[in-house]
Tab-separated table of C-alpha atoms in Angstrom:
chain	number	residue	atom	x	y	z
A	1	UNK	CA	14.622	6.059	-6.094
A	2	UNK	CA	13.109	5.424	-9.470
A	3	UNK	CA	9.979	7.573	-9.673
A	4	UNK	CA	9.418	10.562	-8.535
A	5	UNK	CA	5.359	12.034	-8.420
A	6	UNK	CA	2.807	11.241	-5.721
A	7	UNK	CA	4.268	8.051	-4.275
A	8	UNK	CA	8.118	9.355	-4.927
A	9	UNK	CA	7.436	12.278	-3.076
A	10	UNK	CA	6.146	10.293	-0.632
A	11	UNK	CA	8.630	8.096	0.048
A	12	UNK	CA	11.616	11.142	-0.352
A	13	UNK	CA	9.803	12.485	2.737
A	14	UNK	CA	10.101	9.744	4.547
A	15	UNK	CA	13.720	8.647	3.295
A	16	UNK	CA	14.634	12.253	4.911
A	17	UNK	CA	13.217	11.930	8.187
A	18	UNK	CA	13.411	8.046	9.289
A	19	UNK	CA	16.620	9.078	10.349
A	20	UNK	CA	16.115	12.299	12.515
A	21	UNK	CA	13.479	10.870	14.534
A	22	UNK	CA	14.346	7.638	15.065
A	23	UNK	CA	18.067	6.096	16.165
A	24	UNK	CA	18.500	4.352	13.035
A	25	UNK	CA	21.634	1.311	12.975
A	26	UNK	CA	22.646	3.114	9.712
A	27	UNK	CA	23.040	6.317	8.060
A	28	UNK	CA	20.774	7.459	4.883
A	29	UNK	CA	21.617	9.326	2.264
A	30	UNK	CA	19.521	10.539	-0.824
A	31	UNK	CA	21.961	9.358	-3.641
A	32	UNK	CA	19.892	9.531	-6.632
A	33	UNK	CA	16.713	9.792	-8.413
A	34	UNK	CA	15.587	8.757	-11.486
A	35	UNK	CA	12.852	10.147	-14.291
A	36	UNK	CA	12.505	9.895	-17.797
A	37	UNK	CA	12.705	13.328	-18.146
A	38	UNK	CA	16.280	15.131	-17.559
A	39	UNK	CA	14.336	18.446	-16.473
A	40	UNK	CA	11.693	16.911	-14.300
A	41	UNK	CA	14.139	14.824	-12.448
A	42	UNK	CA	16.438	17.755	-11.741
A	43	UNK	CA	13.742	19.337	-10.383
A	44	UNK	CA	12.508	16.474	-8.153
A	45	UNK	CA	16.220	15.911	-7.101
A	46	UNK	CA	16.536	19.550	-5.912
A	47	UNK	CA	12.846	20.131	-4.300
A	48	UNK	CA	13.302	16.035	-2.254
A	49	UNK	CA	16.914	16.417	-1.392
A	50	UNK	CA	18.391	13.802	-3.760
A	51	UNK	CA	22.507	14.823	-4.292
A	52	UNK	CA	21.723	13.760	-7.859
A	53	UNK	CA	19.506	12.241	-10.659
A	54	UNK	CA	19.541	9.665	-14.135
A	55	UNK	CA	17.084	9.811	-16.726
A	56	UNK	CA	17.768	6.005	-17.080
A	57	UNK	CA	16.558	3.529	-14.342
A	58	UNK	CA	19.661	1.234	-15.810
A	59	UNK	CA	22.236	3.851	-15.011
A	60	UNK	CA	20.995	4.047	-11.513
A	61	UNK	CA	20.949	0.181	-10.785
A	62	UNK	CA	24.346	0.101	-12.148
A	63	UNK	CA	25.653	3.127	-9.382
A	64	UNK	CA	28.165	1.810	-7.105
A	65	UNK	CA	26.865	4.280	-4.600
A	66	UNK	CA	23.903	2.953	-4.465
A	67	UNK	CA	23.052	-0.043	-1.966
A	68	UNK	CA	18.907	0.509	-2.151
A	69	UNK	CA	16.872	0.817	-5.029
A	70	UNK	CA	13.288	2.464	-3.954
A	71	UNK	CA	11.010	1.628	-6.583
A	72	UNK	CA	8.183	4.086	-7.446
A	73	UNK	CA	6.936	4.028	-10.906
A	74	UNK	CA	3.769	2.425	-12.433
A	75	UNK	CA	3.532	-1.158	-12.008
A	76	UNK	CA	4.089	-2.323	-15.851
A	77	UNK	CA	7.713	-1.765	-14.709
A	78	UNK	CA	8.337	-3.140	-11.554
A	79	UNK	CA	9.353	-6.131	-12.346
A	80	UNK	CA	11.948	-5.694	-14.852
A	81	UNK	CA	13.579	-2.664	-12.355
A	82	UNK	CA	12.913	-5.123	-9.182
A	83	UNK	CA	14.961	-7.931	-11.067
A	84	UNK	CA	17.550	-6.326	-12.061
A	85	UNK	CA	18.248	-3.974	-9.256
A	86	UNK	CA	18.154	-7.576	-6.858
A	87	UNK	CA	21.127	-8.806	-9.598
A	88	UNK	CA	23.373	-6.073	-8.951
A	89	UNK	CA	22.956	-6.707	-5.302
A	90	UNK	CA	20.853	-3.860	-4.262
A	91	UNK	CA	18.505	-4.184	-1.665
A	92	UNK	CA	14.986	-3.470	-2.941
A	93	UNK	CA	11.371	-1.392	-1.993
A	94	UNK	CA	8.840	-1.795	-4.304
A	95	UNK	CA	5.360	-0.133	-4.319
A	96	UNK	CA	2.287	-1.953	-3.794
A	97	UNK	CA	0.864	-3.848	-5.969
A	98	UNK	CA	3.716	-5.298	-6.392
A	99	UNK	CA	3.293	-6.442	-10.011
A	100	UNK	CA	0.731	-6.151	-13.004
A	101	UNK	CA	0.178	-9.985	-13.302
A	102	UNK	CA	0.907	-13.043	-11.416
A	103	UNK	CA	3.543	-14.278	-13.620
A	104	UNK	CA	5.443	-11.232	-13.341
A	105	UNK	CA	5.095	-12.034	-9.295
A	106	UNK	CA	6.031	-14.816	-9.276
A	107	UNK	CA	9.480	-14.064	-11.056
A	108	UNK	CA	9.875	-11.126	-8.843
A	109	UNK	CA	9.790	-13.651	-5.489
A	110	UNK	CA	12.322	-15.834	-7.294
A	111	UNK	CA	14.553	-13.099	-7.932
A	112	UNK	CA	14.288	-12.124	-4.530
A	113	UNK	CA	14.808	-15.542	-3.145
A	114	UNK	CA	18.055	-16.102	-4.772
A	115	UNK	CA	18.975	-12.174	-3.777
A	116	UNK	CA	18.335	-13.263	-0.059
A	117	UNK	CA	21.358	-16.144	-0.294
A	118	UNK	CA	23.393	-13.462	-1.137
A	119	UNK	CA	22.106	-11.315	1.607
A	120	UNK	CA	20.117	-8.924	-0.263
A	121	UNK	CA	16.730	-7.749	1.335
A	122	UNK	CA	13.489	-7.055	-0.309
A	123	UNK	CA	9.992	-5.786	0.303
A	124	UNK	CA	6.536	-4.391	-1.426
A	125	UNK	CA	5.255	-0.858	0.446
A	126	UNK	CA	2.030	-1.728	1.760
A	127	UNK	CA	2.378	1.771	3.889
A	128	UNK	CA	-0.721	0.928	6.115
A	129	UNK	CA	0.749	-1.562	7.677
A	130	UNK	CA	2.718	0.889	9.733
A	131	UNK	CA	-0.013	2.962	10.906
A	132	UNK	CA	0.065	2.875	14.641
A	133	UNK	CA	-3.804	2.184	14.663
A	134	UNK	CA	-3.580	-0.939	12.552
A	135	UNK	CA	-0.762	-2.213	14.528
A	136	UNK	CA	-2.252	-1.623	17.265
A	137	UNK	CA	-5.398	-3.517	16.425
A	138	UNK	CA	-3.035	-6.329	14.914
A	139	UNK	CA	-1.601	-6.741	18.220
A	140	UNK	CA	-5.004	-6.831	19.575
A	141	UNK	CA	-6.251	-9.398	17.485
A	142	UNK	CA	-2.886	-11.263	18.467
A	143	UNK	CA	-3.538	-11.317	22.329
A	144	UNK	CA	-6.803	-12.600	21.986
A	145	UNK	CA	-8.571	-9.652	22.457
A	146	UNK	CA	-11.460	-10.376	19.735
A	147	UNK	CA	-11.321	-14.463	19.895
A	148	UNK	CA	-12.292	-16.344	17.159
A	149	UNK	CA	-12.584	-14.023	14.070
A	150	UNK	CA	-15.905	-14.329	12.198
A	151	UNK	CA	-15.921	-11.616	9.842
A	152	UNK	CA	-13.740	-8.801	7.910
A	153	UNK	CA	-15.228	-6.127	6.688
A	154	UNK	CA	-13.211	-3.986	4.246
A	155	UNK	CA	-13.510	0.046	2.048
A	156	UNK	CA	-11.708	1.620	-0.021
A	157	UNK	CA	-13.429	4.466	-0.650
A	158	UNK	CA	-12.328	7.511	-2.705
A	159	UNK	CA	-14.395	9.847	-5.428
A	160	UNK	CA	-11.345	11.315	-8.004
A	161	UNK	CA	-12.812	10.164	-11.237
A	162	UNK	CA	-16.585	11.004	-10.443
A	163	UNK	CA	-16.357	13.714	-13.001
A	164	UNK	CA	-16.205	12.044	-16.593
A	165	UNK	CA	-13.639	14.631	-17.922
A	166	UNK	CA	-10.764	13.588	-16.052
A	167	UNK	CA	-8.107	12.480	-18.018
A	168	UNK	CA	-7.413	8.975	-19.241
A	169	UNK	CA	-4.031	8.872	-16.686
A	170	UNK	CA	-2.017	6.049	-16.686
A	171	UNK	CA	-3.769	4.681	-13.593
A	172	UNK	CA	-6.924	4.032	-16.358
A	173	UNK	CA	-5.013	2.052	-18.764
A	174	UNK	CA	-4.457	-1.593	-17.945
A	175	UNK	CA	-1.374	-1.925	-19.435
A	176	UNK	CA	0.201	0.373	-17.247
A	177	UNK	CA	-1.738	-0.048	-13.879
A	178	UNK	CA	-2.801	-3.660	-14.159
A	179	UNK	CA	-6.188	-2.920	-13.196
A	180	UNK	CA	-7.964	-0.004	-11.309
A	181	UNK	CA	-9.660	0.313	-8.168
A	182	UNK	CA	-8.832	-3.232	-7.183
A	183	UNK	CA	-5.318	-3.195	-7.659
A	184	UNK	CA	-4.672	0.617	-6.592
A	185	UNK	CA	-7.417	0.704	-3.321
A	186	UNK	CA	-8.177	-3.304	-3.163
A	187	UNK	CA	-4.807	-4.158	-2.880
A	188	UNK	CA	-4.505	-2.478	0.143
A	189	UNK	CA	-7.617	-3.538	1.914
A	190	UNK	CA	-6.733	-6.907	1.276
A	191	UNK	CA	-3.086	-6.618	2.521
A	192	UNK	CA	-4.695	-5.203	5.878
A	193	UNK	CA	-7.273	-7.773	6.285
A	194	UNK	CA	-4.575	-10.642	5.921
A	195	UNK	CA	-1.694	-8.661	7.999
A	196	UNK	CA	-4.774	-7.967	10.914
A	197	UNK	CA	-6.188	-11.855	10.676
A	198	UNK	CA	-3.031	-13.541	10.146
A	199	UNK	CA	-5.076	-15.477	7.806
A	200	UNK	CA	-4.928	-15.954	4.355
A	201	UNK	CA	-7.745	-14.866	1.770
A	202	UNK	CA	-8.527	-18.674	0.176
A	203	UNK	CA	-11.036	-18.271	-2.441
A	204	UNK	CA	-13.166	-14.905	-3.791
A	205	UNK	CA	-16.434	-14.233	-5.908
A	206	UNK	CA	-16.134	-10.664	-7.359
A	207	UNK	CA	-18.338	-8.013	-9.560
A	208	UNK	CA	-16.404	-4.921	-11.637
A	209	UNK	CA	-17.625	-2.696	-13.221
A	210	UNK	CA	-16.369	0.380	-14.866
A	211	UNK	CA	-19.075	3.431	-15.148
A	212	UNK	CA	-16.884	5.841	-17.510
A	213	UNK	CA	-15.668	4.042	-20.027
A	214	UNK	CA	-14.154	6.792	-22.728
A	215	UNK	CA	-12.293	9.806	-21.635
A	216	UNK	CA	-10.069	12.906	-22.553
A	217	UNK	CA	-6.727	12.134	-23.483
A	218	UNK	CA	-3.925	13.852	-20.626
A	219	UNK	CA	-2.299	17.190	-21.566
A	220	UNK	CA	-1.273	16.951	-18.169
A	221	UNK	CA	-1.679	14.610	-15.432
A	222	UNK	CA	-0.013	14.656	-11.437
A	223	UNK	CA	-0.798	12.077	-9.046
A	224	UNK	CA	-4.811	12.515	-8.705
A	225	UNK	CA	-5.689	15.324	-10.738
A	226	UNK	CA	-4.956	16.446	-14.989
A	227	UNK	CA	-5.808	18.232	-17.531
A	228	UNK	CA	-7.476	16.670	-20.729
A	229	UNK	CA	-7.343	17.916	-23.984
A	230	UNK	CA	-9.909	16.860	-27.073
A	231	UNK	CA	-9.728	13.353	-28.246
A	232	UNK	CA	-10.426	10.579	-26.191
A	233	UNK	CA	-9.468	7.306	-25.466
A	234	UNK	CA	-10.414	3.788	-23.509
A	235	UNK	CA	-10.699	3.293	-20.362
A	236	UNK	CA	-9.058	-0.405	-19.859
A	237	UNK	CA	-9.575	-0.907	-15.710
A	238	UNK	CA	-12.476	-1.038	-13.042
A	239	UNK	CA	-13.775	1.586	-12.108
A	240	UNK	CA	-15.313	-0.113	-8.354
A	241	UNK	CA	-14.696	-3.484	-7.191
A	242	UNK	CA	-16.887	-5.256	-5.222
A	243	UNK	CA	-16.062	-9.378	-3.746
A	244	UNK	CA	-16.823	-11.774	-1.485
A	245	UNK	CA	-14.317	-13.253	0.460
A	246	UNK	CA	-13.262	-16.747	3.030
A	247	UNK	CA	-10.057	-16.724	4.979
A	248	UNK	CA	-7.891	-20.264	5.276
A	249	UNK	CA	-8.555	-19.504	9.618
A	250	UNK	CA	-12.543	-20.035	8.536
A	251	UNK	CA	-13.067	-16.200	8.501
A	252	UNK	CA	-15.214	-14.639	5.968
A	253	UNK	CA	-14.655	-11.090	4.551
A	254	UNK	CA	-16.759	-8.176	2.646
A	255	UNK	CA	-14.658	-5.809	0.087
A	256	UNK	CA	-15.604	-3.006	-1.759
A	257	UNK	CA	-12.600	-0.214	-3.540
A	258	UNK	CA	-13.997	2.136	-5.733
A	259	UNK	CA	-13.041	5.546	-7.023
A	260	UNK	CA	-16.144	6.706	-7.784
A	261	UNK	CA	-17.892	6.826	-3.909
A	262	UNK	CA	-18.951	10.175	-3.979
A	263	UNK	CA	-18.106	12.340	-1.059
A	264	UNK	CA	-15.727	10.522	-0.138
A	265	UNK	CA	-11.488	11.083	-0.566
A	266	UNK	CA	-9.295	8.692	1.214
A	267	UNK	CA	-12.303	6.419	3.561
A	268	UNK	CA	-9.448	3.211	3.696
A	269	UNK	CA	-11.882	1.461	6.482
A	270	UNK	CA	-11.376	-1.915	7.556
A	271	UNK	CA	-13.750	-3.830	10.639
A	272	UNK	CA	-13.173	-7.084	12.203
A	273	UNK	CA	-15.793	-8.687	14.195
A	274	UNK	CA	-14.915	-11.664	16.456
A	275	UNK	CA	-16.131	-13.605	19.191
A	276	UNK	CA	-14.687	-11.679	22.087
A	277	UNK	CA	-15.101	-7.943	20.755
A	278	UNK	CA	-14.588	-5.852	17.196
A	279	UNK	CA	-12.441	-3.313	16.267
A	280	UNK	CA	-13.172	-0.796	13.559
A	281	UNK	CA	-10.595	1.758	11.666
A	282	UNK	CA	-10.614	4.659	9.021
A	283	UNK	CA	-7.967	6.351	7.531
A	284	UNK	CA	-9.914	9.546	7.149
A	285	UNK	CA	-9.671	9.324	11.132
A	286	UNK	CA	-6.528	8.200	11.064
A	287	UNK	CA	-5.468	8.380	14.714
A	288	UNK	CA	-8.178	6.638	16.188
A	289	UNK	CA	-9.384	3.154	17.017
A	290	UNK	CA	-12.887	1.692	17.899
A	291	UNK	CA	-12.581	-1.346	20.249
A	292	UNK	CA	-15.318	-3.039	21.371
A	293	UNK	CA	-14.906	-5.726	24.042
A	294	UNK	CA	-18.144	-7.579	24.379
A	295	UNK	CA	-17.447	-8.943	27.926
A	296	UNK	CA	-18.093	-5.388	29.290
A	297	UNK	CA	-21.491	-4.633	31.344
A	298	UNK	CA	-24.148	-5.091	28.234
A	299	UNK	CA	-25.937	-1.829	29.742
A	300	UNK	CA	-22.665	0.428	29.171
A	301	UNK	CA	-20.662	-1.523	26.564
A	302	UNK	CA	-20.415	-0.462	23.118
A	303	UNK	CA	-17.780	0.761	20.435
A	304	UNK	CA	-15.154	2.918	22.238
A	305	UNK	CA	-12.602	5.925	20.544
A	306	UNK	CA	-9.120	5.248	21.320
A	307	UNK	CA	-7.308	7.790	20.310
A	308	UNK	CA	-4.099	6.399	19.171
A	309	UNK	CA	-1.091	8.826	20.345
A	310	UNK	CA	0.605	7.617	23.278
A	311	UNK	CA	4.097	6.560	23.521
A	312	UNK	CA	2.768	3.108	24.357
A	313	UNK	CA	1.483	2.713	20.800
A	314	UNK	CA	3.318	1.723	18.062
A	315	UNK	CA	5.957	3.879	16.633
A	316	UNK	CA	4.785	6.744	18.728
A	317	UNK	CA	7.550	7.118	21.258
A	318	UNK	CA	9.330	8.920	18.544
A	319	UNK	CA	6.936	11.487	17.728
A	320	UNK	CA	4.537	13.897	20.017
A	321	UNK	CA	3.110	14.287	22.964
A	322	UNK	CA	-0.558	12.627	23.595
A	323	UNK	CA	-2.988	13.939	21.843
A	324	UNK	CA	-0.920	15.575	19.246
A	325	UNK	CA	-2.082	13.872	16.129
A	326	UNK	CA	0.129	12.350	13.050
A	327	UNK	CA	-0.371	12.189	9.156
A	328	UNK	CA	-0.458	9.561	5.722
A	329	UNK	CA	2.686	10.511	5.385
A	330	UNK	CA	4.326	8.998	9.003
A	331	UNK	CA	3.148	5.923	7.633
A	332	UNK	CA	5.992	5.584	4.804
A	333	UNK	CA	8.182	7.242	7.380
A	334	UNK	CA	7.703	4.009	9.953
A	335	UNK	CA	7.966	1.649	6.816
A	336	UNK	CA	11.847	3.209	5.953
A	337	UNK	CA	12.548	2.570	9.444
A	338	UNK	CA	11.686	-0.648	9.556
A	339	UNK	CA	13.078	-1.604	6.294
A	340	UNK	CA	16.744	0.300	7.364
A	341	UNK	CA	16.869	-2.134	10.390
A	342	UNK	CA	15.554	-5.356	8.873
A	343	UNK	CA	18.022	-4.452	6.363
A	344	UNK	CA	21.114	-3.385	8.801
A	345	UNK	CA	20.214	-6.229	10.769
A	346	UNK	CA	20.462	-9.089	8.279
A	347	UNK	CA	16.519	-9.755	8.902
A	348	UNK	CA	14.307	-10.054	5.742
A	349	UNK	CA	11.787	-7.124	5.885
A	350	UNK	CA	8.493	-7.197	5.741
A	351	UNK	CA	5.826	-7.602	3.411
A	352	UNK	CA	8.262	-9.790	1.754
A	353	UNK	CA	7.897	-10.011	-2.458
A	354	UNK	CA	5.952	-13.248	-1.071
A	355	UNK	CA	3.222	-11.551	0.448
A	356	UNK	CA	2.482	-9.112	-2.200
A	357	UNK	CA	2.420	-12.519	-4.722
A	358	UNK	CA	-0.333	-13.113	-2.363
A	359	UNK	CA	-1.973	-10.183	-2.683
A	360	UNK	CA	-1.077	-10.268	-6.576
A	361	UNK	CA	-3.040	-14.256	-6.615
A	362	UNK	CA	-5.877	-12.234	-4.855
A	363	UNK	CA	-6.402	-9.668	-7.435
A	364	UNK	CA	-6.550	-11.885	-10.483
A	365	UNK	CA	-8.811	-14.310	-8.742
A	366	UNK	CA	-11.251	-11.127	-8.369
A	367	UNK	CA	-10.859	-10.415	-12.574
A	368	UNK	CA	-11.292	-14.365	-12.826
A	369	UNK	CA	-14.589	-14.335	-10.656
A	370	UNK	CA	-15.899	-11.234	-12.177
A	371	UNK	CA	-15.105	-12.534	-15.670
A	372	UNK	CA	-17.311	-15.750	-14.456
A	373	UNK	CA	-20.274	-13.672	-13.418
A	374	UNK	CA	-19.387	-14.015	-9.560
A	375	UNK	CA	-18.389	-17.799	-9.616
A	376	UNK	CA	-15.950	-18.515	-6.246
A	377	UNK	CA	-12.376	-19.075	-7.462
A	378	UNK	CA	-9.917	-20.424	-5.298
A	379	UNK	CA	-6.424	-18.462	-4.522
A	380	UNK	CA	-3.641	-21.012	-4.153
A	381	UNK	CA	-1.393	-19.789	-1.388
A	382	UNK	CA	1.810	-17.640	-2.191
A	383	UNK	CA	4.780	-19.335	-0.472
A	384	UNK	CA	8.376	-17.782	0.784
C-alpha cells in the first residue's frame, strides 16, 4: 500500500479483516507499506499490521512479494504509481478520483487495458458503492421498483474548513488534489448517481466558488484537521460546487459538494425520484433506506425507514445480527472483498479505471461550465 493517513488507514483495516469475515478464494497478507518518511512509515507498518515498509513507492512496485499495489496517496501521483505498478504486473486499487486531469485518465485506462491482456486487474475505490444501502437501492432501481427515473438528487455535505485558520493542506492546493470539493465529495456523488441509474451523466452546467481564499501555511496537517503556523498561502480549489446535470437514460440530476455546509460532517445524501416510487439515502444514517412505492394506498403511503441489517441485504450475511448496525469503515472492507475475488477469479473488478475516466470527464466538464459562467458542456462518454 502506498500511503498511509486517513484513506491508508482505511483501507489497512479493511485489508485485515476481508479475510476473517468473509471465505475469501485467496489468502491476504500485509506485505508492505510505503511513506516518504522512514519513521512515519515504520510507525504505520507496526500500528496497521504491514510485515514491512519502503520510503520509495519504486522499491515497492519492484517487490517480488508483492502481487497488489493499493494506492493511497494524493492524486498528483496516481498516475505515474498506477502505470507503473500495472507494468510490473501488479494488480492495482486506486483511490477515487482516480486522477488530477483527464489526460492523466485517460493514460491510466490504457495502461490498464493492456495490463488486462496480461491478466492483470484494476480498479478506482469508490467505497460507497459497497454500502449495503446503496446496493440495495441499486438493485431496487434494477427490478423496476421506481420505473422510469426522472430525477437525481445528490449532497455532499461536510463543514471542515468553515473556520478560516485551517491550514492550507494539500487537499487546498490544486496541484496536488486536482480540485476541491468537487473532486474530493463530487466525485463521489456522481459515481453513486451513475452506479444507482445505470445511466451516464451526458452534459453539466456548474457554479464554484471558493469563500476562503488565503490561509495559514501547515505545521502539521492529518487527514481533516492541522495546525497552521504564520504565513499564508493560496488557496488553488473550490471551496462548494454546485451543477446541473442530464443523464444519457433522459434523467436529470441536482449536485451540490461543499466543505463549508455548516453543521454538517459527513451528510453524503443521494435521492432518486421515478415514476413508480423514490428512494432516499444518507451516510450520516448510514444503515437505513427510505423507499417510497407510490402504488401504495395514497391515504397511508409515504417515505418508509428500512433499516438495512438483515442477512438478506447485501454483504450482511457476514456480519451481525438484525438490527445491529455497521460503520464507513465496512464499506472499504466489502470493496477488498470484492476486488480479492474479481481478482482470484480472473473477472475485471469493478469500478474499472474506465469508470472513474468517467467520473474524471465529469469533473472537468463542471471547471469548464463554471469557467463559462454556467454554460452546459457536454461529457463525451468514457469507454472500456
Amino acid at each position: 500500500m502506498v500511503g498511509h493517513a486517513f484513506m491508508g488507514a482505511a483501507h489497512s483495516h479493511a485489508w485485515r479483516t476481508a479475510g476473517r469475515f468473509f471465505d475469501l478464494p485467496v489468502r491476504l497478507e500485509l506485505t508492505a507499506v510505503c511513506g516518504r518518511s522512514s519513521q512515519r512509515a515504520a510507525a504505520a507498518a507496526e500500528r496497521y499490521g504491514w510485515g514491512s515498509y519502503e520510503t520509495d513507492w519504486r522499491a515497492l512496485v519492484a517487490r517480488p512479494d508483492i502481487d497488489v499495489v493499493d494506492i493511497c496517496t494524493p492524486g498528483d501521483s496516481h498516475a505515474r504509481i498506477a502505470e507503473a505498478a500495472l507494468a510490473a504486473g501488479k494488480h492495482v486499487m486506486c483511490e477515487k478520483p482516480l486522477a488530477n486531469s483527464v489526460g492523466e485518465a485517460e493514460a491510466m485506462v490504457d495502461a490498464a487495458h493492456k495490463a488486462r491482456q496480461a491478466g492483470v486487474r484494476s480498479m478506482v475505490a469508490f467505497n460507497y458503492r459497497r454500502v449495503p444501502a446503496l446496493v440495495l437501492a441499486r438493485r431496487l432501481i434494477e427490478e423496476g421498483r421506481l420505473g422510469t427515473i426522472h430525477q437525481v438528487r445528490a449532497q455532499y455535505l461536510q463543514d471542515w474548513l468553515v473556520d478560516p485558520e485551517f491550514p492550507l493542506a494539500w487537499r487546498l492546493r490544486k496541484d496536488r488534489a486536482g480540485s476541491g470539493a468537487l473532486g474530493d465529495l463530487g466525485a463521489h456523488s456522481i459515481d453513486a448517481a451513475q452506479y444507482l441509474t445505470g445511466q451516464r451523466i451526458s452534459s453539466v452546467g456548474a457554479l464554484l466558488e471558493t469563500f476562503v481564499t488565503e490561509r495559514p501555511l501547515p505545521e502539521s496537517a492529518s487527514g481533516l484537521s492541522g495546525k497552521g503556523g504564520s504565513e499564508r498561502g493560496r488557496v488553488t480549489v473550490d471551496d462548494a460546487a454546485l451543477f446541473t446535470a442530464r443523464f444519457d437514460g433522459g434523467a436529470i440530476g441536482v449536485f451540490e459538494a461543499t466543505r463549508f455546509a455548516t453543521g454538517h460532517k459527513n451528510a453524503m445524501r443521494i435521492e432518486v425520484s421515478g415514476s413508480r416510487g423514490a428512494l432516499a439515502f444518507d451516510a450520516e444514517s448510514m444503515n437505513e433506506l427510505a423507499f417510497h412505492d407510490r402504488s401504495e394506498d395514497p391515504d397511508t403511503a409515504g417515505f418508509r425507514r428500512v433499516l438495512v441489517t438483515e442477512p438478506t441485504h447485501p454483504y450482511l450475511d457476514a456480519w451481525w445480527p438484525p438490527g445491529h448496525l455497521i460503520g464507513y469503515e465496512h464499506s472499504f472492507t466489502h470493496q477488498v472483498r470484492d476486488f480479492a475475488e474479481a481478482v482470484a477469479g480472473g473477472t475485471d473488478p469493478r469500478p474499472s479505471f474506465a469508470d472513474g475516466l468517467q467520473v474524471q470527464r465529469v469533473l472537468a466538464a463542471v471547471e469548464t461550465s463554471a469557467a463559462a459562467l454556467g454554460v452546459h458542456i457536454p461529457v463525451p462518454a468514457a469507454h472500456s
